[in-house]
Coordinates of C-alpha atoms and ligand atoms in Angstrom, one line a residue:
M39 CA 138.1 77.5 79.2
N40 CA 136.4 80.3 81.1
T41 CA 134.9 82.3 78.3
V42 CA 132.7 84.7 80.5
A43 CA 134.9 87.3 82.7
A44 CA 134.7 86.5 86.3
R45 CA 132.8 89.6 87.3
L46 CA 130.0 88.9 84.9
A47 CA 130.2 85.2 85.2
P48 CA 127.6 84.9 88.3
F49 CA 124.8 86.6 86.3
G50 CA 124.3 84.0 83.7
T51 CA 121.6 84.6 80.8
T52 CA 119.2 87.5 82.0
I53 CA 115.6 86.0 83.1
F54 CA 113.9 88.1 80.4
T55 CA 115.8 86.2 77.8
E56 CA 115.3 83.0 79.5
M57 CA 111.5 83.2 80.1
T58 CA 111.0 85.0 76.5
R59 CA 112.6 81.7 75.0
L60 CA 110.8 79.5 77.3
A61 CA 107.6 81.3 76.3
Q62 CA 108.1 81.0 72.6
R63 CA 109.3 77.4 72.9
H64 CA 105.7 76.5 74.4
N65 CA 103.8 79.0 72.5
A66 CA 102.8 80.6 75.6
V67 CA 101.1 83.9 76.5
N68 CA 104.2 86.0 77.5
L69 CA 103.4 88.0 80.7
A70 CA 107.0 87.5 81.7
Q71 CA 109.3 89.9 79.9
G72 CA 107.8 93.3 80.0
F73 CA 107.0 94.7 76.5
P74 CA 103.8 95.7 74.7
D75 CA 102.2 93.4 72.1
F76 CA 101.1 96.5 70.2
D77 CA 102.7 99.2 68.7
G78 CA 103.9 102.6 69.6
P79 CA 102.1 105.8 67.9
E80 CA 102.2 106.1 64.3
F81 CA 103.2 109.9 64.5
V82 CA 106.4 109.0 66.3
K83 CA 107.2 106.2 63.7
D84 CA 106.4 108.6 60.9
A85 CA 109.0 111.1 62.2
A86 CA 111.6 108.6 62.5
I87 CA 110.8 107.4 59.0
D88 CA 111.0 110.7 57.5
A89 CA 114.5 111.2 59.3
I90 CA 115.8 108.1 57.6
R91 CA 114.4 109.3 54.3
A92 CA 115.7 112.7 54.8
G93 CA 119.2 111.2 55.0
R94 CA 119.7 111.4 58.8
S95 CA 122.0 108.5 58.9
Q96 CA 125.2 109.6 60.3
Y97 CA 126.4 109.8 63.9
A98 CA 124.3 111.9 66.3
R99 CA 126.2 114.2 68.5
M100 CA 127.8 112.1 71.1
F101 CA 125.4 113.4 73.8
G102 CA 122.1 113.6 71.9
D103 CA 120.7 115.5 69.0
P104 CA 120.3 119.0 69.9
A105 CA 116.7 119.2 69.3
L106 CA 116.2 116.2 71.5
N107 CA 118.1 117.5 74.4
A108 CA 116.1 120.7 74.1
A109 CA 112.9 119.0 73.9
L110 CA 114.0 117.1 77.3
A111 CA 114.9 120.2 78.8
Q112 CA 111.5 122.0 78.1
R113 CA 109.8 119.0 79.3
W114 CA 111.9 118.7 82.6
R115 CA 111.2 122.5 83.3
S116 CA 107.5 122.0 82.6
L117 CA 107.5 118.7 85.1
T118 CA 109.7 120.3 87.9
G119 CA 109.8 124.0 87.4
Q120 CA 113.7 123.5 87.2
A121 CA 115.4 125.1 84.3
I122 CA 118.2 123.1 82.9
D123 CA 120.8 123.4 80.1
P124 CA 120.1 121.0 77.3
D125 CA 123.8 120.6 76.5
T126 CA 125.4 120.2 79.6
Q127 CA 122.9 118.5 81.8
I128 CA 121.3 115.9 79.5
T129 CA 122.9 112.8 77.9
I130 CA 121.1 110.8 75.5
T131 CA 121.5 107.0 76.1
S132 CA 120.8 103.9 74.3
G133 CA 118.1 103.2 76.7
C134 CA 117.8 103.7 80.4
T135 CA 119.8 100.4 80.8
E136 CA 122.9 102.3 79.1
A137 CA 122.1 105.3 81.3
I138 CA 122.4 102.8 84.2
A139 CA 125.8 101.7 82.9
A140 CA 127.1 104.9 82.1
T141 CA 126.3 106.2 85.4
M142 CA 127.8 103.4 87.4
L143 CA 131.1 103.1 85.1
G144 CA 131.4 106.9 84.9
V145 CA 130.7 108.2 88.4
I146 CA 131.5 105.1 90.8
N147 CA 134.8 104.2 91.8
P148 CA 135.6 100.6 92.7
G149 CA 135.0 99.5 96.1
E150 CA 132.4 102.5 96.6
R151 CA 129.1 101.4 98.1
V152 CA 126.0 101.6 95.9
V153 CA 122.5 101.2 97.9
M154 CA 119.8 99.5 96.2
F155 CA 116.5 98.0 97.1
E156 CA 115.7 94.5 96.4
P157 CA 114.0 93.2 94.5
Y158 CA 116.1 95.1 92.0
Y159 CA 116.2 95.4 88.1
D160 CA 118.9 92.9 87.2
S161 CA 121.1 95.3 85.6
Y162 CA 121.8 97.4 88.6
R163 CA 123.6 94.5 90.1
A164 CA 125.7 93.6 87.1
T165 CA 126.6 97.2 86.2
A166 CA 127.7 97.6 89.7
A167 CA 129.8 94.6 89.3
M168 CA 131.2 96.0 85.9
A169 CA 132.1 99.1 87.9
G170 CA 133.5 97.2 90.8
A171 CA 131.2 98.9 93.2
E172 CA 129.7 97.0 96.6
P173 CA 126.2 96.7 96.2
R174 CA 124.3 97.0 99.5
F175 CA 120.7 95.7 99.7
V176 CA 117.6 97.0 101.5
T177 CA 114.6 94.9 101.3
L178 CA 111.1 95.9 100.1
R179 CA 108.8 93.6 101.7
P180 CA 105.0 92.7 100.8
P181 CA 102.2 94.0 102.8
A182 CA 101.3 92.3 105.9
D183 CA 97.8 91.9 104.7
L184 CA 98.6 89.9 101.6
R185 CA 96.3 86.8 101.4
A186 CA 95.8 84.2 98.8
G187 CA 92.7 84.7 96.8
Q188 CA 92.4 88.7 97.5
V189 CA 93.8 91.9 96.2
T190 CA 95.3 94.2 98.7
N191 CA 95.8 97.9 98.2
S192 CA 98.4 98.1 100.8
P193 CA 101.9 99.0 99.5
F194 CA 105.4 97.4 99.6
W195 CA 107.4 98.7 102.4
F196 CA 111.0 99.0 103.8
D197 CA 112.5 99.1 107.2
M198 CA 114.0 102.7 107.7
G199 CA 116.6 101.2 110.2
E200 CA 117.8 98.9 107.3
L201 CA 118.1 102.0 105.0
E202 CA 119.9 104.1 107.6
R203 CA 122.4 101.6 108.4
A204 CA 123.0 101.0 104.5
M205 CA 123.5 104.8 103.8
A206 CA 126.3 105.5 106.3
G207 CA 129.3 105.4 104.3
A208 CA 127.6 105.0 100.8
R209 CA 128.7 106.6 97.8
A210 CA 125.1 106.4 95.9
I211 CA 121.6 105.1 96.3
L212 CA 119.7 103.6 93.4
V213 CA 115.8 104.5 93.6
N214 CA 113.5 103.1 91.0
T215 CA 110.2 104.6 91.1
P216 CA 107.8 103.4 90.1
H217 CA 109.4 100.2 91.0
N218 CA 109.9 97.3 88.8
P219 CA 109.0 94.4 89.8
T220 CA 106.9 95.3 92.8
G221 CA 104.7 98.1 91.2
H222 CA 105.7 100.4 94.3
V223 CA 105.5 104.1 93.8
Y224 CA 107.8 105.5 96.6
S225 CA 105.9 108.0 98.7
R226 CA 106.8 111.6 99.1
D227 CA 107.6 110.6 103.0
E228 CA 109.8 107.8 101.7
L229 CA 111.6 110.0 99.1
E230 CA 112.0 112.9 101.9
R231 CA 113.6 110.3 104.1
I232 CA 116.1 109.1 101.4
A233 CA 117.0 112.8 100.8
F234 CA 117.5 113.4 104.3
L235 CA 119.9 110.4 104.4
C236 CA 121.6 111.4 101.2
A237 CA 122.4 115.1 102.6
K238 CA 123.5 113.7 106.0
H239 CA 125.9 111.0 104.8
N240 CA 126.9 112.8 101.3
V241 CA 125.4 110.1 99.1
L242 CA 124.6 110.7 95.4
A243 CA 121.1 109.5 94.2
I244 CA 120.7 107.8 90.9
T245 CA 117.0 107.4 90.0
D246 CA 115.6 105.0 87.4
E247 CA 112.1 106.5 86.6
V248 CA 111.2 104.7 83.2
Y249 CA 107.8 104.2 84.5
E250 CA 107.2 107.9 85.4
D251 CA 103.9 108.3 83.3
L252 CA 102.6 104.9 84.4
T253 CA 101.0 105.5 87.9
Y254 CA 97.5 105.0 88.8
G255 CA 96.3 107.4 91.2
H256 CA 99.4 107.7 93.0
E257 CA 101.8 110.9 92.6
H258 CA 105.2 110.3 90.9
V259 CA 107.7 112.4 93.0
R260 CA 111.0 113.1 91.4
L261 CA 113.7 112.9 94.0
A262 CA 115.6 115.7 92.1
T263 CA 112.8 118.0 93.0
L264 CA 113.1 117.7 96.9
P265 CA 115.3 120.4 98.5
G266 CA 118.8 120.1 98.0
M267 CA 118.4 117.0 95.8
A268 CA 119.0 118.5 92.3
E269 CA 122.7 119.0 93.0
R270 CA 123.2 115.3 94.0
T271 CA 120.6 113.4 91.9
I272 CA 121.2 111.8 88.5
T273 CA 117.8 111.2 87.0
L274 CA 117.5 108.5 84.3
S275 CA 114.6 107.7 82.1
S276 CA 113.4 106.6 78.9
L277 CA 111.0 106.7 75.8
G278 CA 110.3 103.0 75.9
K279 CA 107.6 102.3 78.4
T280 CA 105.6 105.7 77.9
F281 CA 105.7 105.3 74.1
S282 CA 105.4 101.4 73.9
L283 CA 108.6 101.7 71.9
T284 CA 110.8 99.5 74.1
G285 CA 113.2 98.3 71.4
W286 CA 114.0 101.9 70.2
K287 CA 116.2 102.1 73.2
I288 CA 116.2 105.9 73.7
G289 CA 117.1 106.7 77.3
W290 CA 118.6 109.9 79.0
A291 CA 120.4 111.0 82.0
I292 CA 119.5 114.6 83.8
T293 CA 121.9 115.9 86.1
T294 CA 124.1 118.6 87.0
P295 CA 127.0 119.7 84.4
E296 CA 129.6 118.1 87.0
L297 CA 127.9 114.7 87.1
T298 CA 127.0 115.0 83.6
R299 CA 131.0 114.9 82.9
G300 CA 131.1 111.5 84.8
V301 CA 128.0 110.1 82.7
R302 CA 129.7 111.2 79.6
A303 CA 133.1 109.8 80.5
A304 CA 131.6 106.3 80.1
H305 CA 128.9 106.9 77.5
Q306 CA 131.4 108.0 75.1
F307 CA 133.1 104.6 75.2
L308 CA 130.1 102.4 75.4
T309 CA 127.9 103.3 72.5
F310 CA 129.3 107.0 71.8
A311 CA 125.9 108.2 70.5
T312 CA 122.3 106.6 70.0
A313 CA 120.6 106.0 66.7
T314 CA 120.0 109.3 65.1
P315 CA 116.5 108.7 63.3
L316 CA 115.1 107.2 66.5
Q317 CA 116.2 110.4 68.3
I318 CA 114.3 112.4 65.7
G319 CA 111.4 110.2 66.4
A320 CA 111.8 110.7 70.2
I321 CA 111.6 114.5 69.7
A322 CA 107.9 114.2 68.2
A323 CA 107.1 111.8 71.1
I324 CA 108.2 114.2 73.7
E325 CA 106.6 117.4 72.0
Q326 CA 103.3 115.8 71.1
G327 CA 102.9 112.8 73.0
G328 CA 100.3 114.2 75.8
D329 CA 97.3 112.6 74.2
Y330 CA 99.0 109.2 73.6
I331 CA 100.2 109.0 77.3
S332 CA 96.9 109.9 78.5
S333 CA 95.0 107.2 76.7
L334 CA 97.6 104.5 77.4
Q335 CA 97.1 105.4 81.2
V336 CA 93.5 104.6 80.8
Q337 CA 94.0 101.3 79.0
F338 CA 96.8 100.2 81.6
R339 CA 94.6 101.0 84.4
Q340 CA 91.7 98.9 83.1
R341 CA 94.2 95.9 82.4
R342 CA 95.6 96.3 85.8
E343 CA 92.2 95.8 87.3
F344 CA 91.5 93.0 85.2
L345 CA 94.8 91.0 85.7
A346 CA 94.6 91.8 89.4
T347 CA 91.1 90.6 90.0
T348 CA 91.9 87.4 87.6
L349 CA 94.8 86.3 89.4
A350 CA 92.9 86.8 92.7
S351 CA 90.1 84.9 91.5
L352 CA 92.6 81.9 90.9
G353 CA 94.0 82.0 94.3
F354 CA 97.1 84.3 93.8
G355 CA 97.6 86.7 96.6
V356 CA 97.7 90.1 94.7
V357 CA 99.4 93.3 96.0
M358 CA 97.7 96.2 93.6
P359 CA 100.4 97.8 91.9
R360 CA 100.6 101.7 92.1
G361 CA 102.6 102.1 89.0
T362 CA 104.6 100.1 86.2
Y363 CA 103.0 97.6 84.2
F364 CA 103.7 94.7 86.5
I365 CA 101.5 92.6 89.2
M366 CA 103.6 91.0 92.0
A367 CA 101.5 88.1 93.2
D368 CA 102.0 85.3 95.8
H369 CA 101.6 82.0 93.9
T370 CA 101.9 79.7 97.1
E371 CA 98.4 78.4 96.9
V372 CA 98.3 78.1 93.2
A373 CA 101.8 76.5 92.8
R374 CA 100.6 73.8 95.8
S375 CA 97.6 73.0 93.4
M376 CA 100.1 72.4 90.6
G377 CA 102.3 70.2 92.9
V378 CA 105.2 72.7 92.8
V379 CA 107.1 74.9 95.3
G380 CA 109.0 77.9 94.7
D381 CA 108.9 80.8 92.2
V382 CA 111.5 79.4 89.9
E383 CA 109.7 76.1 89.6
F384 CA 106.4 77.8 89.4
C385 CA 107.5 79.8 86.5
R386 CA 109.5 77.0 84.7
E387 CA 106.4 74.7 84.7
L388 CA 103.8 77.6 84.0
P389 CA 104.5 78.0 80.1
A390 CA 104.6 74.1 79.5
R391 CA 101.7 73.1 81.6
V392 CA 99.3 76.1 81.4
G393 CA 100.6 78.2 78.5
V394 CA 101.4 81.4 80.3
A395 CA 104.9 82.8 81.2
A396 CA 105.7 84.8 84.1
I397 CA 109.2 86.1 85.9
P398 CA 110.3 84.6 89.1
P399 CA 111.5 87.4 91.2
S400 CA 113.7 85.6 93.4
V401 CA 116.4 86.3 90.8
F402 CA 116.2 90.0 91.7
Y403 CA 116.9 89.5 95.4
D404 CA 120.2 89.1 97.2
H405 CA 118.4 86.9 99.6
P406 CA 116.3 84.9 97.0
E407 CA 114.2 83.5 99.7
N408 CA 112.6 86.6 100.1
G409 CA 111.2 86.2 96.6
R410 CA 110.4 82.7 96.5
S411 CA 106.6 82.9 97.1
L412 CA 105.9 85.5 94.4
A413 CA 105.6 85.7 90.6
R414 CA 105.6 88.8 88.2
F415 CA 103.0 89.2 85.5
A416 CA 103.2 91.9 83.0
F417 CA 99.9 93.6 81.9
C418 CA 101.3 95.9 79.0
K419 CA 99.4 93.8 76.5
K420 CA 96.3 93.9 74.4
Q421 CA 93.0 93.2 76.4
E422 CA 92.5 90.1 74.3
T423 CA 96.0 88.8 75.3
L424 CA 95.2 89.3 78.9
E425 CA 91.8 87.4 78.4
E426 CA 93.6 84.7 76.6
A427 CA 95.8 84.2 79.5
A428 CA 93.2 84.4 81.9
R429 CA 91.4 81.6 80.1
R430 CA 94.6 79.4 80.3
L431 CA 95.4 80.1 84.0
R432 CA 91.6 79.1 84.6
A433 CA 92.8 75.5 83.7
I434 CA 95.3 75.4 86.5
A435 CA 92.6 74.2 88.8
S436 CA 92.3 71.2 86.5
V437 CA 95.9 70.6 86.1
P438 CA 97.0 67.3 87.1
H439 CA 99.8 67.1 89.9
A440 CA 103.2 66.1 88.5
Ligands
LIG186 N1 112.2 95.8 81.6 C1 111.6 94.9 81.1 C2 111.2 93.9 82.3 O1 111.4 94.1 83.3 C3 112.4 94.0 80.2 C4 113.8 94.2 80.4 C5 114.8 93.3 79.6 O2 114.3 92.6 78.7 N2 116.0 93.5 79.6 O3 110.5 93.0 82.0

């Protein structure tokens, strides 16, 4: 009996669940699923706990607690200079993942093309399938100077011709910047090109900006701030990465009142509303989180350097990420010394043989061969966790061949 609907059957279990399970089974250091192994800020937790004690236990307003919508409108104004109406232009969702689903289901019609970059965050493709949309892929490619045993500061890149061909006839383009899993931060030039094509072909832009606060010396440009783009962009983001609260699942969609109607048409039937006390906690984070964000950036920058240099010293070819908390590394030499070929094989072997877990990125490609030589490592962990991972990874050199 087929118990999984045909439109979702091809996607199986997410790689994050699979690799975290494997990490737990082997008691491995989990550099696979991207979540911090330290807690979020106390003042945010206190605000949520106070809300629970104050009896804020019933449904929130469908599109968000009024004070959270207001806090986000204020923040948007200070970040972009754009004044928006909190009640008709912001929708609070259960994490950015729900915002992505609500946008796909509420705005895109079956058969319409949605352009996305591969490697892509896995839910893009699955939610496109739920909406009956036709995904079309543009490949982000590793820099030409990627070499085993070295860290390159050159960025991932894509072919403009490939993008242009994909955009003609598309309904929407989904842009994730800073980009998971590559760590790429789309440059102003790249985004201007995307904006130009959106206008030329009348394409909507959906942006996933959940790593917006995690960039390392590279400007995060919001597509909605480029000329003419506010009218055609749905900006999605969340609390989880910025405040180390990935389990709270507070996200949001910011767009025009017209596009908001589409997002809410789906959101009201997906989750209706998001956990009330956690929305109250989120207000504290948004309004008073500046110091926390600054100190997190300093820590993540150091951990990025540490993990990048560690991986390079072991023979990985490392692309220094410009944002996010992930490092993409070419594992070819290291995998060879372990007697394995390919990212899925490498990442399946690593927890058992070395005690470290990573993500095989080929699952994020329509053309899996483009990701076969890569592995993704998360550095959103305590320094001591990364040191333990480094200690274990150093054992690879002495691992006997299978
Ligand atoms: N966004 C996180 C990652 O990329 C985890 C997502 C998930 O577990 N679904 O690792």
